Short mmCIF file of N, CA and C in Angstrom, two decimals:
data_model
loop_
_atom_site.label_atom_id
_atom_site.label_comp_id
_atom_site.label_asym_id
_atom_site.label_seq_id
_atom_site.Cartn_x
_atom_site.Cartn_y
_atom_site.Cartn_z
N MET A 951 0.84 -1.17 0.00
CA MET A 951 0.00 0.00 0.00
C MET A 951 0.89 1.24 0.00
N LYS A 952 0.52 2.22 -0.78
CA LYS A 952 1.31 3.45 -0.94
C LYS A 952 1.04 4.40 0.23
N ASP A 953 2.14 4.98 0.76
CA ASP A 953 2.02 5.95 1.87
C ASP A 953 1.58 7.29 1.31
N ARG A 954 0.37 7.72 1.66
CA ARG A 954 -0.18 8.96 1.12
C ARG A 954 0.35 10.20 1.86
N SER A 955 0.98 10.03 3.01
CA SER A 955 1.49 11.17 3.76
C SER A 955 2.83 11.67 3.19
N ALA A 956 3.52 10.83 2.43
CA ALA A 956 4.81 11.23 1.84
C ALA A 956 4.56 12.08 0.61
N PRO A 957 5.37 13.14 0.40
CA PRO A 957 5.17 13.98 -0.79
C PRO A 957 5.53 13.21 -2.05
N ALA A 958 4.89 13.57 -3.14
CA ALA A 958 5.17 12.94 -4.42
C ALA A 958 6.60 13.22 -4.82
N ARG A 959 7.17 12.32 -5.63
CA ARG A 959 8.55 12.47 -6.07
C ARG A 959 8.72 13.78 -6.84
N GLY A 960 9.76 14.55 -6.47
CA GLY A 960 10.03 15.82 -7.15
C GLY A 960 9.27 16.99 -6.56
N VAL A 961 8.38 16.73 -5.61
CA VAL A 961 7.61 17.80 -4.98
C VAL A 961 8.21 18.03 -3.60
N HIS A 962 8.56 19.27 -3.31
CA HIS A 962 9.16 19.61 -2.03
C HIS A 962 8.27 20.62 -1.31
N SER A 963 8.20 20.46 -0.02
CA SER A 963 7.38 21.39 0.77
C SER A 963 8.12 22.72 0.92
N ALA A 964 7.37 23.73 1.35
CA ALA A 964 7.96 25.06 1.57
C ALA A 964 9.00 25.00 2.66
N SER A 965 8.78 24.17 3.68
CA SER A 965 9.76 24.07 4.76
C SER A 965 11.07 23.45 4.28
N GLU A 966 10.99 22.52 3.32
CA GLU A 966 12.23 21.96 2.76
C GLU A 966 13.01 23.02 1.99
N HIS A 967 12.29 23.87 1.22
CA HIS A 967 12.96 24.96 0.49
C HIS A 967 13.58 25.95 1.46
N ALA A 968 12.85 26.29 2.52
CA ALA A 968 13.38 27.22 3.53
C ALA A 968 14.60 26.61 4.20
N GLY A 969 14.55 25.30 4.48
CA GLY A 969 15.69 24.64 5.10
C GLY A 969 16.91 24.65 4.19
N ALA A 970 16.68 24.45 2.88
CA ALA A 970 17.78 24.49 1.93
C ALA A 970 18.38 25.90 1.85
N ALA A 971 17.52 26.92 1.86
CA ALA A 971 18.02 28.30 1.83
C ALA A 971 18.79 28.61 3.10
N LEU A 972 18.26 28.17 4.23
CA LEU A 972 18.94 28.38 5.51
C LEU A 972 20.30 27.69 5.51
N GLY A 973 20.35 26.47 5.00
CA GLY A 973 21.61 25.74 4.93
C GLY A 973 22.60 26.43 4.02
N GLY A 974 22.12 26.96 2.89
CA GLY A 974 23.00 27.67 1.96
C GLY A 974 23.55 28.96 2.56
N LEU A 975 22.71 29.69 3.26
CA LEU A 975 23.17 30.93 3.89
C LEU A 975 24.11 30.63 5.05
N SER A 976 23.84 29.57 5.80
CA SER A 976 24.75 29.20 6.89
C SER A 976 26.11 28.80 6.33
N TRP A 977 26.09 28.04 5.22
CA TRP A 977 27.35 27.66 4.59
C TRP A 977 28.10 28.89 4.10
N LEU A 978 27.38 29.83 3.51
CA LEU A 978 27.99 31.07 3.02
C LEU A 978 28.61 31.85 4.17
N GLU A 979 27.92 31.92 5.30
CA GLU A 979 28.47 32.63 6.45
C GLU A 979 29.72 31.92 6.99
N ARG A 980 29.67 30.60 7.09
CA ARG A 980 30.85 29.84 7.57
C ARG A 980 32.04 30.02 6.65
N PHE A 981 31.80 29.96 5.34
CA PHE A 981 32.87 30.14 4.37
C PHE A 981 33.50 31.53 4.51
N GLY A 982 32.66 32.56 4.59
CA GLY A 982 33.15 33.92 4.73
C GLY A 982 33.96 34.11 6.00
N LEU A 983 33.50 33.51 7.09
CA LEU A 983 34.22 33.63 8.36
C LEU A 983 35.59 32.94 8.30
N ILE A 984 35.62 31.73 7.76
CA ILE A 984 36.89 30.99 7.69
C ILE A 984 37.89 31.72 6.79
N ALA A 985 37.44 32.15 5.62
CA ALA A 985 38.34 32.83 4.68
C ALA A 985 38.84 34.15 5.24
N SER A 986 37.95 34.94 5.84
CA SER A 986 38.37 36.25 6.36
C SER A 986 39.26 36.10 7.59
N ARG A 987 39.01 35.09 8.40
CA ARG A 987 39.89 34.86 9.56
C ARG A 987 41.27 34.40 9.12
N ALA A 988 41.34 33.59 8.08
CA ALA A 988 42.66 33.17 7.56
C ALA A 988 43.43 34.38 7.03
N LEU A 989 42.75 35.26 6.33
CA LEU A 989 43.41 36.46 5.81
C LEU A 989 43.89 37.36 6.95
N SER A 990 43.08 37.50 7.99
CA SER A 990 43.50 38.34 9.12
C SER A 990 44.68 37.71 9.85
N ALA A 991 44.73 36.39 9.93
CA ALA A 991 45.88 35.72 10.56
C ALA A 991 47.14 36.00 9.75
N LEU A 992 47.02 36.01 8.44
CA LEU A 992 48.16 36.34 7.59
C LEU A 992 48.62 37.78 7.83
N GLY A 993 47.68 38.70 7.93
CA GLY A 993 48.02 40.09 8.21
C GLY A 993 48.67 40.26 9.57
N LEU A 994 48.13 39.57 10.57
CA LEU A 994 48.72 39.66 11.91
C LEU A 994 50.11 39.04 11.95
N ALA A 995 50.33 37.97 11.18
CA ALA A 995 51.67 37.39 11.10
C ALA A 995 52.65 38.39 10.49
N GLY A 996 52.19 39.12 9.47
CA GLY A 996 53.03 40.16 8.87
C GLY A 996 53.37 41.25 9.87
N LEU A 997 52.40 41.65 10.67
CA LEU A 997 52.66 42.67 11.70
C LEU A 997 53.60 42.15 12.78
N MET A 998 53.46 40.87 13.16
CA MET A 998 54.37 40.29 14.15
C MET A 998 55.80 40.22 13.61
N PHE A 999 55.94 39.85 12.33
CA PHE A 999 57.26 39.83 11.71
C PHE A 999 57.88 41.23 11.73
N LEU A 1000 57.09 42.21 11.39
CA LEU A 1000 57.57 43.59 11.40
C LEU A 1000 57.94 44.04 12.81
N ALA A 1001 57.15 43.64 13.80
CA ALA A 1001 57.47 43.98 15.19
C ALA A 1001 58.79 43.35 15.61
N LEU A 1002 59.01 42.09 15.23
CA LEU A 1002 60.29 41.43 15.55
C LEU A 1002 61.46 42.12 14.86
N MET A 1003 61.28 42.47 13.61
CA MET A 1003 62.35 43.16 12.89
C MET A 1003 62.66 44.52 13.53
N THR A 1004 61.62 45.21 13.98
CA THR A 1004 61.82 46.49 14.66
C THR A 1004 62.56 46.29 15.98
N LEU A 1005 62.19 45.23 16.70
CA LEU A 1005 62.89 44.91 17.96
C LEU A 1005 64.37 44.61 17.70
N PHE A 1006 64.63 43.75 16.71
CA PHE A 1006 66.03 43.42 16.39
C PHE A 1006 66.80 44.65 15.91
N ASP A 1007 66.14 45.50 15.16
CA ASP A 1007 66.78 46.74 14.70
C ASP A 1007 67.15 47.62 15.90
N GLY A 1008 66.24 47.74 16.84
CA GLY A 1008 66.51 48.54 18.05
C GLY A 1008 67.65 47.96 18.87
N LEU A 1009 67.64 46.62 19.00
CA LEU A 1009 68.72 45.97 19.75
C LEU A 1009 70.07 46.14 19.03
N ALA A 1010 70.06 46.03 17.71
CA ALA A 1010 71.31 46.20 16.95
C ALA A 1010 71.82 47.63 17.06
N ARG A 1011 70.92 48.59 17.07
CA ARG A 1011 71.35 49.99 17.24
C ARG A 1011 71.95 50.19 18.64
N TRP A 1012 71.33 49.59 19.64
CA TRP A 1012 71.76 49.79 21.01
C TRP A 1012 73.05 49.03 21.33
N LEU A 1013 73.09 47.74 20.95
CA LEU A 1013 74.23 46.90 21.32
C LEU A 1013 75.42 47.05 20.37
N LEU A 1014 75.15 47.17 19.08
CA LEU A 1014 76.21 47.17 18.08
C LEU A 1014 76.42 48.52 17.42
N ASN A 1015 75.56 49.47 17.75
CA ASN A 1015 75.59 50.77 17.11
C ASN A 1015 75.50 50.64 15.58
N GLN A 1016 74.74 49.64 15.14
CA GLN A 1016 74.59 49.35 13.71
C GLN A 1016 73.13 48.96 13.43
N PRO A 1017 72.35 49.79 12.78
CA PRO A 1017 70.96 49.42 12.49
C PRO A 1017 70.90 48.34 11.41
N ILE A 1018 69.77 47.66 11.38
CA ILE A 1018 69.52 46.70 10.30
C ILE A 1018 68.96 47.51 9.13
N GLU A 1019 69.69 47.52 8.05
CA GLU A 1019 69.29 48.32 6.88
C GLU A 1019 67.95 47.83 6.33
N GLY A 1020 67.07 48.75 6.07
CA GLY A 1020 65.84 48.43 5.38
C GLY A 1020 64.64 48.12 6.25
N VAL A 1021 64.78 48.11 7.57
CA VAL A 1021 63.63 47.81 8.42
C VAL A 1021 62.54 48.87 8.23
N ARG A 1022 62.95 50.12 8.17
CA ARG A 1022 61.96 51.19 7.94
C ARG A 1022 61.33 51.06 6.56
N ASP A 1023 62.13 50.64 5.58
CA ASP A 1023 61.57 50.42 4.24
C ASP A 1023 60.51 49.33 4.27
N LEU A 1024 60.80 48.23 4.97
CA LEU A 1024 59.83 47.14 5.07
C LEU A 1024 58.56 47.61 5.78
N ALA A 1025 58.74 48.43 6.82
CA ALA A 1025 57.58 48.93 7.54
C ALA A 1025 56.71 49.80 6.64
N ALA A 1026 57.35 50.60 5.82
CA ALA A 1026 56.62 51.51 4.95
C ALA A 1026 55.71 50.77 3.97
N VAL A 1027 56.13 49.60 3.53
CA VAL A 1027 55.34 48.89 2.51
C VAL A 1027 54.46 47.78 3.08
N THR A 1028 54.72 47.33 4.30
CA THR A 1028 53.95 46.20 4.80
C THR A 1028 52.83 46.58 5.77
N VAL A 1029 52.93 47.72 6.45
CA VAL A 1029 51.92 48.05 7.45
C VAL A 1029 50.53 48.19 6.82
N ALA A 1030 50.42 48.94 5.76
CA ALA A 1030 49.10 49.12 5.13
C ALA A 1030 48.53 47.79 4.65
N LEU A 1031 49.38 46.97 4.07
CA LEU A 1031 48.94 45.66 3.58
C LEU A 1031 48.49 44.77 4.73
N ALA A 1032 49.28 44.72 5.79
CA ALA A 1032 48.95 43.85 6.93
C ALA A 1032 47.69 44.31 7.65
N VAL A 1033 47.55 45.60 7.83
CA VAL A 1033 46.36 46.12 8.53
C VAL A 1033 45.11 45.90 7.67
N THR A 1034 45.23 46.10 6.38
CA THR A 1034 44.08 45.90 5.49
C THR A 1034 43.62 44.45 5.50
N CYS A 1035 44.54 43.52 5.73
CA CYS A 1035 44.17 42.10 5.81
C CYS A 1035 43.15 41.83 6.92
N CYS A 1036 43.10 42.69 7.92
CA CYS A 1036 42.17 42.49 9.03
C CYS A 1036 40.79 43.08 8.77
N LEU A 1037 40.63 43.84 7.72
CA LEU A 1037 39.35 44.48 7.42
C LEU A 1037 38.23 43.48 7.09
N PRO A 1038 38.46 42.49 6.21
CA PRO A 1038 37.35 41.58 5.87
C PRO A 1038 36.76 40.83 7.07
N VAL A 1039 37.60 40.43 8.02
CA VAL A 1039 37.05 39.70 9.18
C VAL A 1039 36.17 40.60 10.03
N GLY A 1040 36.54 41.87 10.15
CA GLY A 1040 35.69 42.81 10.88
C GLY A 1040 34.34 42.99 10.21
N LEU A 1041 34.35 43.00 8.88
CA LEU A 1041 33.09 43.11 8.14
C LEU A 1041 32.25 41.84 8.28
N MET A 1042 32.91 40.69 8.14
CA MET A 1042 32.19 39.42 8.19
C MET A 1042 31.60 39.15 9.57
N GLU A 1043 32.34 39.51 10.60
CA GLU A 1043 31.83 39.31 11.96
C GLU A 1043 30.92 40.44 12.41
N ARG A 1044 30.75 41.44 11.53
CA ARG A 1044 29.91 42.59 11.80
C ARG A 1044 30.28 43.26 13.12
N SER A 1045 31.60 43.44 13.29
CA SER A 1045 32.09 44.04 14.53
C SER A 1045 32.27 45.55 14.40
N ASN A 1046 31.73 46.11 13.32
CA ASN A 1046 31.77 47.56 13.18
C ASN A 1046 30.78 48.20 14.16
N ILE A 1047 30.98 49.47 14.41
CA ILE A 1047 30.11 50.19 15.34
C ILE A 1047 28.73 50.34 14.72
N SER A 1048 27.72 49.99 15.48
CA SER A 1048 26.35 50.15 14.99
C SER A 1048 25.46 50.59 16.15
N ILE A 1049 24.41 51.29 15.80
CA ILE A 1049 23.46 51.78 16.79
C ILE A 1049 22.16 51.01 16.59
N ARG A 1050 21.69 50.35 17.61
CA ARG A 1050 20.52 49.50 17.53
C ARG A 1050 19.25 50.17 18.05
N LEU A 1051 19.20 51.47 18.03
CA LEU A 1051 18.05 52.20 18.55
C LEU A 1051 16.79 51.95 17.73
N ALA A 1052 16.94 51.86 16.41
CA ALA A 1052 15.77 51.74 15.53
C ALA A 1052 14.96 50.49 15.83
N SER A 1053 15.64 49.38 16.10
CA SER A 1053 14.90 48.14 16.37
C SER A 1053 14.11 48.23 17.67
N HIS A 1054 14.59 49.02 18.63
CA HIS A 1054 13.86 49.19 19.89
C HIS A 1054 12.68 50.15 19.73
N VAL A 1055 12.85 51.16 18.90
CA VAL A 1055 11.80 52.17 18.73
C VAL A 1055 10.80 51.76 17.65
N LEU A 1056 11.30 51.32 16.51
CA LEU A 1056 10.43 51.03 15.36
C LEU A 1056 10.05 49.56 15.22
N GLY A 1057 10.72 48.70 15.95
CA GLY A 1057 10.43 47.28 15.86
C GLY A 1057 11.57 46.51 15.21
N ALA A 1058 11.53 45.21 15.41
CA ALA A 1058 12.61 44.34 14.94
C ALA A 1058 12.73 44.34 13.42
N ARG A 1059 11.61 44.33 12.72
CA ARG A 1059 11.67 44.31 11.24
C ARG A 1059 12.31 45.58 10.70
N ALA A 1060 11.99 46.74 11.25
CA ALA A 1060 12.62 47.99 10.81
C ALA A 1060 14.11 47.96 11.11
N GLY A 1061 14.48 47.39 12.24
CA GLY A 1061 15.90 47.26 12.57
C GLY A 1061 16.63 46.38 11.58
N ARG A 1062 15.99 45.26 11.18
CA ARG A 1062 16.60 44.37 10.18
C ARG A 1062 16.70 45.07 8.82
N LEU A 1063 15.69 45.87 8.47
CA LEU A 1063 15.74 46.62 7.22
C LEU A 1063 16.90 47.61 7.23
N LEU A 1064 17.06 48.34 8.32
CA LEU A 1064 18.16 49.29 8.43
C LEU A 1064 19.52 48.59 8.41
N ASP A 1065 19.60 47.40 9.02
CA ASP A 1065 20.85 46.62 8.96
C ASP A 1065 21.19 46.25 7.53
N ALA A 1066 20.17 45.84 6.75
CA ALA A 1066 20.39 45.47 5.35
C ALA A 1066 20.83 46.69 4.53
N VAL A 1067 20.19 47.82 4.76
CA VAL A 1067 20.57 49.05 4.04
C VAL A 1067 21.99 49.47 4.43
N ALA A 1068 22.31 49.40 5.71
CA ALA A 1068 23.67 49.75 6.16
C ALA A 1068 24.70 48.81 5.55
N ALA A 1069 24.38 47.52 5.45
CA ALA A 1069 25.30 46.56 4.83
C ALA A 1069 25.53 46.91 3.37
N LEU A 1070 24.48 47.32 2.67
CA LEU A 1070 24.60 47.71 1.28
C LEU A 1070 25.46 48.97 1.12
N ILE A 1071 25.25 49.95 1.98
CA ILE A 1071 26.06 51.17 1.94
C ILE A 1071 27.53 50.85 2.23
N THR A 1072 27.78 49.96 3.18
CA THR A 1072 29.15 49.56 3.49
C THR A 1072 29.79 48.88 2.29
N ALA A 1073 29.03 48.08 1.54
CA ALA A 1073 29.57 47.45 0.33
C ALA A 1073 29.98 48.51 -0.69
N VAL A 1074 29.16 49.54 -0.84
CA VAL A 1074 29.49 50.63 -1.77
C VAL A 1074 30.76 51.35 -1.31
N VAL A 1075 30.90 51.57 -0.01
CA VAL A 1075 32.10 52.22 0.52
C VAL A 1075 33.34 51.35 0.26
N MET A 1076 33.23 50.03 0.46
CA MET A 1076 34.38 49.14 0.20
C MET A 1076 34.77 49.18 -1.28
N ALA A 1077 33.77 49.18 -2.16
CA ALA A 1077 34.06 49.26 -3.60
C ALA A 1077 34.73 50.58 -3.94
N THR A 1078 34.28 51.66 -3.33
CA THR A 1078 34.87 52.98 -3.58
C THR A 1078 36.31 53.04 -3.09
N PHE A 1079 36.56 52.53 -1.90
CA PHE A 1079 37.94 52.48 -1.39
C PHE A 1079 38.84 51.66 -2.31
N GLY A 1080 38.35 50.49 -2.73
CA GLY A 1080 39.14 49.65 -3.63
C GLY A 1080 39.48 50.36 -4.93
N TRP A 1081 38.50 51.05 -5.49
CA TRP A 1081 38.71 51.80 -6.73
C TRP A 1081 39.73 52.91 -6.51
N GLN A 1082 39.63 53.65 -5.41
CA GLN A 1082 40.56 54.74 -5.15
C GLN A 1082 41.98 54.22 -4.90
N PHE A 1083 42.11 53.09 -4.24
CA PHE A 1083 43.45 52.51 -4.07
C PHE A 1083 44.01 52.02 -5.39
N LEU A 1084 43.15 51.56 -6.29
CA LEU A 1084 43.61 51.17 -7.62
C LEU A 1084 44.15 52.38 -8.37
N VAL A 1085 43.44 53.50 -8.29
CA VAL A 1085 43.90 54.74 -8.92
C VAL A 1085 45.23 55.17 -8.31
N PHE A 1086 45.32 55.13 -6.97
CA PHE A 1086 46.55 55.52 -6.27
C PHE A 1086 47.72 54.61 -6.66
N ALA A 1087 47.49 53.30 -6.68
CA ALA A 1087 48.55 52.36 -7.03
C ALA A 1087 49.02 52.59 -8.47
N GLY A 1088 48.10 52.92 -9.35
CA GLY A 1088 48.48 53.22 -10.73
C GLY A 1088 49.37 54.44 -10.83
N LYS A 1089 49.05 55.47 -10.06
CA LYS A 1089 49.90 56.68 -10.04
C LYS A 1089 51.28 56.36 -9.49
N ILE A 1090 51.33 55.57 -8.43
CA ILE A 1090 52.61 55.18 -7.83
C ILE A 1090 53.43 54.36 -8.83
N ALA A 1091 52.77 53.47 -9.54
CA ALA A 1091 53.47 52.63 -10.52
C ALA A 1091 54.02 53.48 -11.67
N ARG A 1092 53.22 54.41 -12.17
CA ARG A 1092 53.68 55.28 -13.26
C ARG A 1092 54.84 56.16 -12.83
N ALA A 1093 54.83 56.57 -11.55
CA ALA A 1093 55.91 57.41 -11.04
C ALA A 1093 57.17 56.60 -10.73
N GLY A 1094 57.02 55.27 -10.68
CA GLY A 1094 58.17 54.40 -10.38
C GLY A 1094 58.67 54.55 -8.95
N GLU A 1095 57.77 54.85 -8.03
CA GLU A 1095 58.16 55.09 -6.64
C GLU A 1095 58.72 53.82 -6.00
N THR A 1096 59.81 54.00 -5.25
CA THR A 1096 60.44 52.90 -4.52
C THR A 1096 60.69 53.34 -3.08
N THR A 1097 61.05 52.37 -2.26
CA THR A 1097 61.44 52.71 -0.89
C THR A 1097 62.80 53.39 -0.92
N TRP A 1098 63.13 54.06 0.16
CA TRP A 1098 64.30 54.93 0.18
C TRP A 1098 65.62 54.16 0.15
N ILE A 1099 65.78 53.13 0.98
CA ILE A 1099 67.07 52.45 1.10
C ILE A 1099 67.15 51.23 0.20
N LEU A 1100 66.18 50.35 0.29
CA LEU A 1100 66.23 49.09 -0.45
C LEU A 1100 65.74 49.21 -1.89
N LYS A 1101 65.13 50.32 -2.22
CA LYS A 1101 64.61 50.57 -3.58
C LYS A 1101 63.58 49.52 -4.01
N ILE A 1102 62.74 49.13 -3.05
CA ILE A 1102 61.66 48.18 -3.35
C ILE A 1102 60.53 48.97 -4.01
N PRO A 1103 60.05 48.54 -5.18
CA PRO A 1103 58.90 49.23 -5.79
C PRO A 1103 57.68 49.15 -4.86
N THR A 1104 57.04 50.27 -4.62
CA THR A 1104 55.92 50.30 -3.68
C THR A 1104 54.57 49.99 -4.32
N ALA A 1105 54.46 50.14 -5.62
CA ALA A 1105 53.17 49.92 -6.29
C ALA A 1105 52.60 48.52 -6.06
N PRO A 1106 53.40 47.45 -6.12
CA PRO A 1106 52.80 46.12 -5.89
C PRO A 1106 52.13 45.99 -4.52
N PHE A 1107 52.68 46.65 -3.51
CA PHE A 1107 52.07 46.60 -2.19
C PHE A 1107 50.73 47.32 -2.19
N TRP A 1108 50.66 48.45 -2.89
CA TRP A 1108 49.39 49.18 -2.96
C TRP A 1108 48.37 48.45 -3.83
N TYR A 1109 48.84 47.73 -4.86
CA TYR A 1109 47.92 46.87 -5.60
C TYR A 1109 47.41 45.75 -4.70
N GLY A 1110 48.26 45.27 -3.79
CA GLY A 1110 47.83 44.27 -2.82
C GLY A 1110 46.75 44.81 -1.90
N VAL A 1111 46.92 46.05 -1.46
CA VAL A 1111 45.89 46.69 -0.63
C VAL A 1111 44.58 46.78 -1.42
N CYS A 1112 44.69 47.14 -2.68
CA CYS A 1112 43.51 47.22 -3.55
C CYS A 1112 42.83 45.85 -3.67
N ALA A 1113 43.62 44.80 -3.83
CA ALA A 1113 43.07 43.44 -3.93
C ALA A 1113 42.35 43.05 -2.64
N ILE A 1114 42.91 43.44 -1.51
CA ILE A 1114 42.26 43.11 -0.24
C ILE A 1114 40.96 43.90 -0.09
N PHE A 1115 40.93 45.12 -0.57
CA PHE A 1115 39.66 45.87 -0.56
C PHE A 1115 38.64 45.20 -1.48
N ALA A 1116 39.10 44.61 -2.59
CA ALA A 1116 38.18 43.85 -3.45
C ALA A 1116 37.63 42.65 -2.69
N LEU A 1117 38.49 41.97 -1.91
CA LEU A 1117 38.03 40.86 -1.08
C LEU A 1117 37.07 41.36 0.00
N ALA A 1118 37.38 42.53 0.58
CA ALA A 1118 36.48 43.10 1.58
C ALA A 1118 35.12 43.41 0.97
N PHE A 1119 35.11 43.89 -0.27
CA PHE A 1119 33.85 44.12 -0.97
C PHE A 1119 33.10 42.81 -1.15
N ALA A 1120 33.81 41.74 -1.55
CA ALA A 1120 33.16 40.43 -1.74
C ALA A 1120 32.59 39.92 -0.41
N VAL A 1121 33.34 40.10 0.66
CA VAL A 1121 32.85 39.71 1.98
C VAL A 1121 31.62 40.51 2.35
N GLN A 1122 31.64 41.80 2.04
CA GLN A 1122 30.49 42.64 2.38
C GLN A 1122 29.28 42.27 1.54
N VAL A 1123 29.49 41.81 0.32
CA VAL A 1123 28.36 41.32 -0.49
C VAL A 1123 27.75 40.10 0.19
N ILE A 1124 28.59 39.22 0.76
CA ILE A 1124 28.08 38.09 1.53
C ILE A 1124 27.23 38.60 2.69
N VAL A 1125 27.72 39.63 3.39
CA VAL A 1125 26.98 40.20 4.51
C VAL A 1125 25.64 40.78 4.03
N VAL A 1126 25.64 41.42 2.87
CA VAL A 1126 24.38 41.96 2.32
C VAL A 1126 23.39 40.82 2.08
N VAL A 1127 23.86 39.72 1.49
CA VAL A 1127 22.99 38.56 1.24
C VAL A 1127 22.46 38.00 2.56
N LEU A 1128 23.33 37.90 3.56
CA LEU A 1128 22.91 37.38 4.86
C LEU A 1128 21.89 38.31 5.52
N GLU A 1129 22.13 39.62 5.42
CA GLU A 1129 21.19 40.58 6.00
C GLU A 1129 19.85 40.55 5.27
N ALA A 1130 19.89 40.35 3.95
CA ALA A 1130 18.64 40.22 3.19
C ALA A 1130 17.89 38.96 3.62
N GLY A 1131 18.63 37.86 3.82
CA GLY A 1131 18.00 36.63 4.32
C GLY A 1131 17.41 36.83 5.70
N ARG A 1132 18.10 37.58 6.52
CA ARG A 1132 17.61 37.89 7.88
C ARG A 1132 16.35 38.76 7.80
N LEU A 1133 16.35 39.74 6.89
CA LEU A 1133 15.19 40.61 6.70
C LEU A 1133 13.96 39.80 6.28
N LEU A 1134 14.19 38.80 5.42
CA LEU A 1134 13.09 37.97 4.93
C LEU A 1134 12.71 36.86 5.91
N GLY A 1135 13.43 36.79 7.02
CA GLY A 1135 13.12 35.78 8.04
C GLY A 1135 13.62 34.40 7.71
N ARG A 1136 14.59 34.29 6.83
CA ARG A 1136 15.11 32.99 6.41
C ARG A 1136 16.46 32.65 7.02
N PHE A 1137 16.98 33.54 7.86
CA PHE A 1137 18.33 33.34 8.35
C PHE A 1137 18.55 34.13 9.62
N GLU A 1138 19.28 33.55 10.55
CA GLU A 1138 19.78 34.28 11.72
C GLU A 1138 21.28 34.04 11.80
N HIS A 1139 22.01 35.08 12.13
CA HIS A 1139 23.46 35.00 12.17
C HIS A 1139 23.93 34.02 13.24
N ALA A 1140 24.97 33.25 12.85
CA ALA A 1140 25.63 32.41 13.83
C ALA A 1140 26.50 33.28 14.72
N ILE A 1141 27.10 34.30 14.14
CA ILE A 1141 27.97 35.23 14.89
C ILE A 1141 27.54 36.62 14.54
N ARG A 1142 27.34 37.41 15.56
CA ARG A 1142 27.07 38.83 15.37
C ARG A 1142 27.66 39.54 16.57
N SER A 1143 28.67 40.35 16.35
CA SER A 1143 29.35 41.03 17.45
C SER A 1143 28.37 41.94 18.18
N GLY A 1144 28.50 41.98 19.48
CA GLY A 1144 27.74 42.91 20.28
C GLY A 1144 26.33 42.44 20.63
N GLU A 1145 25.95 41.25 20.20
CA GLU A 1145 24.61 40.76 20.54
C GLU A 1145 24.71 39.53 21.40
#
């Protein structure tokens, strides 16, 4: 005898579709978190390397009266790159400063709408920063700018900053999708700073 309570083959209930969407958004959030945390770890490793080099340079100046040539040059080209590496994780974890007054005054749905709009505006800002760094890196490349002592070309580092801003934009697009899912009631964040 055929079970009439089971759905027909190829027919899925609305709850199954919602579950699939929820699973897809959760996977997207997990992927964004893992990738952005790995990038921030790389940036922090770069900053730690620079801190060690600065320490060794200071010790060499003090003990040997001989600085390590090029430490300042390395600092000039790596700090912006290393710090920018930490931007995507801040966006993905939504650890930016936000004011939650609207959800208390206007209701939870209005608060979710404002979060989605703010996420979209942040994506536009990330795209604008990336574009401006691309313009800046192009000017630096055309000028042939190098560091003072080691003569390291600086443009590749600024192109790297631009690439990280492109990644930050991609991460923020993920946040926009997640906020839209949250607005539609199909998703709740696994991680949200400050809540």
